[in-house]
Amino acid sequence: MKFTGTESYVATEDLTVAVNAAVTLERPLLVKGEPGTGKTELARQVAGALGLPIIEWHIKSTTKAQQGLYEYDAVSRLRDSQLGDERVNDVRNYIRRGKLWEAFASEARTVLLIDEVDKADIEFPNDLLQELDRMEFHVYETGETVRARHRPIVIITSNNEKELPDAFLRRCFFHYIRFPDTETMKRIVAVHFPGIKESLLTAALTQFYEIREMAGLKKKPSTSEVLDWLKLLLAEDLTAEDLKRSGTDALPKLHGALLKNEQDVHMFERLAFMARGGR
């Protein structure tokens, strides 16, 4: 069971090594990288390539680790008891399975995506250590222990918004997705826009990387954003010549796909103003 990338996902050699190492070690794969570098999509592509179902748990700032195991609805049970509902006699009627329980109970091996783990409280990763290590957990309301039928392939993503605990990191295989270089980006673009003209692609990517390298940029455009930009350029039937910028017109064509805040737009406008001699 080896992952080598897919037709729709360009995986670098070091990334495929990381995925396969995590599978071999039976450790969660912790994937970090800039937003838009394909971390979430990686889990979906691994599942597709290996022919496995995927279970996705998207973490929010309010998410608690317990929700990944199960939630007990005591309020509904109290209400039903007041109404004389016979369902109250079986506590299982009020237990809702979480994503980890779904993965553990699956009749086939699954890929379990825990997406953007760094969004949650700092204690969130630590609260899952034992469950991810032992692949089991206890349901106190019923007295049962839920054990994984098949150890899922666990892929955890992080945008590096906060540091993760050392105890959690020790249990993971780590990989940082570096931002694609020009040649890798061309391969990625070829997957999405196989008929794009070389001249347009070269001009667009040259401009894109120049923007990313600009000092003072608050938010660098990502892989997903350059793909959106190229889609717009093709829809507008623009050419490499159309992308040329003069000193008095510093903003790139259709810049709203690349620049996502007013500070960065104003910076380009100031550059154009200075190029005009401040007039």
Short mmCIF file of C-alpha atoms in Angstrom, two decimals:
data_model
loop_
_atom_site.label_atom_id
_atom_site.label_comp_id
_atom_site.label_asym_id
_atom_site.label_seq_id
_atom_site.Cartn_x
_atom_site.Cartn_y
_atom_site.Cartn_z
CA MET A 1 0.00 0.00 0.00
CA LYS A 2 2.14 2.84 -1.34
CA PHE A 3 1.19 6.41 -2.18
CA THR A 4 2.87 7.85 -5.27
CA GLY A 5 0.62 10.82 -6.01
CA THR A 6 -2.32 10.93 -8.40
CA GLU A 7 -3.13 12.34 -11.80
CA SER A 8 -4.85 15.30 -10.17
CA TYR A 9 -2.36 15.92 -7.34
CA VAL A 10 1.32 16.61 -7.86
CA ALA A 11 3.16 15.12 -4.90
CA THR A 12 6.88 15.81 -4.54
CA GLU A 13 9.19 12.93 -3.71
CA ASP A 14 9.71 14.05 -0.12
CA LEU A 15 5.96 14.25 0.41
CA THR A 16 5.32 10.72 -0.87
CA VAL A 17 8.16 9.47 1.34
CA ALA A 18 6.52 11.15 4.35
CA VAL A 19 3.09 9.66 3.63
CA ASN A 20 4.46 6.14 3.19
CA ALA A 21 6.70 6.44 6.26
CA ALA A 22 3.72 7.44 8.41
CA VAL A 23 1.71 4.50 7.06
CA THR A 24 4.57 2.08 7.75
CA LEU A 25 5.16 3.41 11.26
CA GLU A 26 1.40 3.54 11.95
CA ARG A 27 1.85 7.08 13.20
CA PRO A 28 -0.30 10.13 12.46
CA LEU A 29 1.18 12.26 9.67
CA LEU A 30 1.37 15.88 10.78
CA VAL A 31 1.45 18.14 7.72
CA LYS A 32 2.31 21.82 8.01
CA GLY A 33 2.66 24.49 5.36
CA GLU A 34 1.28 27.78 4.14
CA PRO A 35 -2.51 27.95 3.63
CA GLY A 36 -3.36 26.88 0.10
CA THR A 37 -0.49 24.43 -0.39
CA GLY A 38 -2.75 21.38 -0.59
CA LYS A 39 -2.56 19.96 2.93
CA THR A 40 -6.26 19.12 3.21
CA GLU A 41 -6.39 17.87 -0.37
CA LEU A 42 -3.48 15.54 0.37
CA ALA A 43 -5.64 13.43 2.69
CA ARG A 44 -8.34 13.14 0.03
CA GLN A 45 -5.82 12.17 -2.61
CA VAL A 46 -4.18 9.57 -0.35
CA ALA A 47 -7.60 8.05 0.26
CA GLY A 48 -8.39 8.03 -3.45
CA ALA A 49 -5.02 6.60 -4.46
CA LEU A 50 -5.19 3.80 -1.89
CA GLY A 51 -8.88 3.09 -2.52
CA LEU A 52 -9.91 3.89 1.05
CA PRO A 53 -12.90 5.84 2.40
CA ILE A 54 -12.10 9.15 4.08
CA ILE A 55 -13.55 10.62 7.26
CA GLU A 56 -12.98 14.37 7.65
CA TRP A 57 -12.94 16.20 10.97
CA HIS A 58 -12.61 19.94 10.40
CA ILE A 59 -11.47 21.67 13.58
CA LYS A 60 -12.84 25.03 14.75
CA SER A 61 -11.79 27.29 17.61
CA THR A 62 -14.64 25.87 19.71
CA THR A 63 -13.97 22.18 18.94
CA LYS A 64 -13.23 19.92 21.90
CA ALA A 65 -11.37 16.62 21.69
CA GLN A 66 -14.30 14.81 23.29
CA GLN A 67 -16.43 15.65 20.26
CA GLY A 68 -14.16 13.47 18.14
CA LEU A 69 -14.98 10.51 20.36
CA TYR A 70 -18.67 10.94 21.17
CA GLU A 71 -21.18 13.36 22.67
CA TYR A 72 -23.78 12.45 25.27
CA ASP A 73 -27.02 14.42 24.99
CA ALA A 74 -28.15 14.50 28.61
CA VAL A 75 -30.62 17.34 27.94
CA SER A 76 -32.60 15.32 25.40
CA ARG A 77 -32.64 12.31 27.71
CA LEU A 78 -34.00 14.43 30.58
CA ARG A 79 -36.68 15.89 28.33
CA ASP A 80 -37.70 12.45 27.07
CA SER A 81 -37.87 11.11 30.61
CA GLN A 82 -40.28 13.90 31.52
CA LEU A 83 -42.42 12.95 28.52
CA GLY A 84 -42.39 9.24 29.43
CA ASP A 85 -40.49 8.24 26.30
CA GLU A 86 -39.24 4.63 26.48
CA ARG A 87 -36.06 5.60 24.67
CA VAL A 88 -34.64 6.81 27.97
CA ASN A 89 -34.17 3.20 29.08
CA ASP A 90 -31.24 2.83 26.69
CA VAL A 91 -28.55 5.46 27.11
CA ARG A 92 -27.14 4.56 23.69
CA ASN A 93 -30.04 6.47 22.14
CA TYR A 94 -28.44 9.67 23.39
CA ILE A 95 -24.86 9.08 22.38
CA ARG A 96 -23.71 10.55 19.10
CA ARG A 97 -20.58 9.08 17.56
CA GLY A 98 -17.68 11.39 16.72
CA LYS A 99 -15.30 11.16 13.80
CA LEU A 100 -12.76 9.00 15.65
CA TRP A 101 -15.50 6.56 16.64
CA GLU A 102 -16.63 6.42 13.01
CA ALA A 103 -13.08 5.64 11.90
CA PHE A 104 -12.56 3.05 14.65
CA ALA A 105 -15.88 1.32 13.92
CA SER A 106 -15.45 1.24 10.14
CA GLU A 107 -15.47 -2.24 8.64
CA ALA A 108 -12.67 -1.19 6.27
CA ARG A 109 -9.51 0.78 6.87
CA THR A 110 -10.08 4.52 6.48
CA VAL A 111 -8.14 7.73 6.09
CA LEU A 112 -8.96 10.04 9.01
CA LEU A 113 -8.33 13.73 8.34
CA ILE A 114 -8.01 16.00 11.38
CA ASP A 115 -7.93 19.34 9.61
CA GLU A 116 -6.35 22.51 11.04
CA VAL A 117 -5.63 21.11 14.48
CA ASP A 118 -3.99 24.40 15.50
CA LYS A 119 -7.33 26.23 15.41
CA ALA A 120 -8.47 24.55 18.61
CA ASP A 121 -7.45 25.20 22.19
CA ILE A 122 -3.83 24.39 23.05
CA GLU A 123 -4.97 21.38 25.12
CA PHE A 124 -6.83 19.83 22.19
CA PRO A 125 -3.89 17.78 20.79
CA ASN A 126 -2.90 16.51 24.23
CA ASP A 127 -6.46 15.40 24.90
CA LEU A 128 -6.24 13.01 21.92
CA LEU A 129 -2.83 11.49 22.72
CA GLN A 130 -4.03 8.29 24.33
CA GLU A 131 -6.80 7.63 21.81
CA LEU A 132 -4.48 8.08 18.83
CA ASP A 133 -1.77 6.01 20.51
CA ARG A 134 -3.86 3.06 21.71
CA MET A 135 -6.56 3.31 19.05
CA GLU A 136 -9.24 2.89 21.70
CA PHE A 137 -11.29 4.89 24.16
CA HIS A 138 -13.80 4.30 26.95
CA VAL A 139 -17.48 5.32 26.85
CA TYR A 140 -18.29 6.10 30.46
CA GLU A 141 -22.06 6.25 30.00
CA THR A 142 -22.28 2.67 28.69
CA GLY A 143 -19.14 1.17 30.21
CA GLU A 144 -17.90 -0.08 26.83
CA THR A 145 -14.47 0.30 25.28
CA VAL A 146 -14.37 1.19 21.61
CA ARG A 147 -11.35 -0.28 19.80
CA ALA A 148 -10.35 0.34 16.23
CA ARG A 149 -11.21 -2.59 13.96
CA HIS A 150 -8.56 -1.34 11.55
CA ARG A 151 -5.95 1.29 12.40
CA PRO A 152 -6.87 4.32 10.25
CA ILE A 153 -4.30 6.34 8.34
CA VAL A 154 -4.41 9.59 10.31
CA ILE A 155 -3.43 12.82 8.55
CA ILE A 156 -3.36 15.96 10.70
CA THR A 157 -2.94 19.41 9.15
CA SER A 158 -1.74 22.63 10.75
CA ASN A 159 -1.29 26.18 9.48
CA ASN A 160 1.24 26.90 12.23
CA GLU A 161 -1.08 29.37 13.97
CA LYS A 162 0.16 28.11 17.34
CA GLU A 163 2.80 25.75 18.67
CA LEU A 164 1.75 22.15 19.23
CA PRO A 165 2.72 20.29 22.44
CA ASP A 166 5.96 18.27 22.40
CA ALA A 167 4.18 15.15 23.65
CA PHE A 168 1.87 15.35 20.64
CA LEU A 169 4.71 15.99 18.18
CA ARG A 170 6.63 12.95 19.46
CA ARG A 171 3.80 10.69 18.36
CA CYS A 172 3.60 12.06 14.80
CA PHE A 173 5.62 11.77 11.64
CA PHE A 174 6.19 15.35 10.54
CA HIS A 175 6.31 16.90 7.08
CA TYR A 176 6.42 20.54 6.02
CA ILE A 177 5.07 21.19 2.53
CA ARG A 178 7.46 23.75 1.08
CA PHE A 179 5.98 26.28 -1.29
CA PRO A 180 6.32 24.90 -4.84
CA ASP A 181 9.22 26.16 -6.93
CA THR A 182 8.55 27.29 -10.49
CA GLU A 183 9.00 23.87 -12.09
CA THR A 184 6.75 22.14 -9.55
CA MET A 185 4.16 24.89 -9.97
CA LYS A 186 4.19 24.35 -13.74
CA ARG A 187 3.43 20.67 -13.14
CA ILE A 188 0.57 21.62 -10.82
CA VAL A 189 -0.82 24.08 -13.38
CA ALA A 190 -0.56 21.46 -16.13
CA VAL A 191 -2.90 19.20 -14.13
CA HIS A 192 -5.56 21.93 -13.95
CA PHE A 193 -5.01 23.72 -17.27
CA PRO A 194 -3.34 21.28 -19.64
CA GLY A 195 -3.82 23.49 -22.70
CA ILE A 196 -2.41 26.74 -21.31
CA LYS A 197 0.06 28.53 -23.59
CA GLU A 198 3.66 28.41 -22.43
CA SER A 199 4.16 32.14 -22.97
CA LEU A 200 1.15 33.05 -20.81
CA LEU A 201 2.15 30.57 -18.11
CA THR A 202 5.73 31.84 -17.98
CA ALA A 203 4.63 35.49 -17.82
CA ALA A 204 1.99 34.78 -15.19
CA LEU A 205 4.27 32.71 -12.94
CA THR A 206 7.10 35.23 -13.24
CA GLN A 207 4.73 37.94 -12.07
CA PHE A 208 3.27 35.70 -9.37
CA TYR A 209 6.65 34.89 -7.80
CA GLU A 210 7.71 38.55 -8.03
CA ILE A 211 4.61 39.45 -6.01
CA ARG A 212 5.33 36.75 -3.40
CA GLU A 213 8.88 38.01 -2.94
CA MET A 214 7.87 41.64 -2.42
CA ALA A 215 9.01 43.01 0.92
CA GLY A 216 6.21 44.19 3.16
CA LEU A 217 3.49 42.02 1.65
CA LYS A 218 1.00 41.17 4.40
CA LYS A 219 -0.37 38.01 2.77
CA LYS A 220 1.53 36.15 0.09
CA PRO A 221 -0.70 34.63 -2.60
CA SER A 222 -0.91 30.84 -2.39
CA THR A 223 -1.04 27.94 -4.85
CA SER A 224 -4.84 27.88 -4.84
CA GLU A 225 -4.92 31.61 -5.53
CA VAL A 226 -2.57 31.45 -8.50
CA LEU A 227 -4.79 28.70 -9.95
CA ASP A 228 -7.82 30.97 -9.52
CA TRP A 229 -5.90 33.80 -11.19
CA LEU A 230 -4.89 31.65 -14.15
CA LYS A 231 -8.48 30.50 -14.54
CA LEU A 232 -9.57 34.13 -14.81
CA LEU A 233 -6.78 34.98 -17.25
CA LEU A 234 -7.88 32.12 -19.49
CA ALA A 235 -11.56 33.08 -19.17
CA GLU A 236 -10.68 36.64 -20.26
CA ASP A 237 -8.51 35.26 -23.08
CA LEU A 238 -5.55 37.38 -21.96
CA THR A 239 -2.08 36.92 -23.41
CA ALA A 240 1.42 37.28 -22.03
CA GLU A 241 1.50 40.74 -23.61
CA ASP A 242 -1.64 41.74 -21.70
CA LEU A 243 0.09 40.95 -18.39
CA LYS A 244 2.90 43.43 -18.91
CA ARG A 245 2.84 46.20 -16.34
CA SER A 246 4.24 49.67 -16.70
CA GLY A 247 5.71 51.58 -13.80
CA THR A 248 2.51 53.61 -13.63
CA ASP A 249 0.31 50.53 -13.41
CA ALA A 250 1.81 48.37 -10.71
CA LEU A 251 -1.29 46.32 -9.91
CA PRO A 252 -1.46 42.99 -11.75
CA LYS A 253 -4.41 42.23 -13.99
CA LEU A 254 -7.39 40.85 -12.04
CA HIS A 255 -5.41 41.41 -8.86
CA GLY A 256 -8.35 40.51 -6.62
CA ALA A 257 -7.49 36.84 -7.11
CA LEU A 258 -3.99 37.36 -5.69
CA LEU A 259 -4.14 40.29 -3.27
CA LYS A 260 -6.60 39.69 -0.47
CA ASN A 261 -6.35 42.76 1.75
CA GLU A 262 -6.36 46.53 1.29
CA GLN A 263 -2.87 46.96 2.78
CA ASP A 264 -1.26 44.98 -0.04
CA VAL A 265 -3.36 46.70 -2.72
CA HIS A 266 -2.38 50.11 -1.31
CA MET A 267 1.27 49.09 -1.41
CA PHE A 268 1.05 48.45 -5.14
CA GLU A 269 -0.82 51.72 -5.62
CA ARG A 270 1.93 53.58 -3.75
CA LEU A 271 4.54 51.99 -6.00
CA ALA A 272 2.65 53.22 -9.05
CA PHE A 273 2.34 56.68 -7.50
CA MET A 274 6.08 56.82 -6.85
CA ALA A 275 6.77 55.64 -10.41
CA ARG A 276 4.74 58.59 -11.68
CA GLY A 277 7.04 60.88 -9.76
CA GLY A 278 4.58 61.44 -6.93
CA ARG A 279 2.34 63.57 -9.09
#
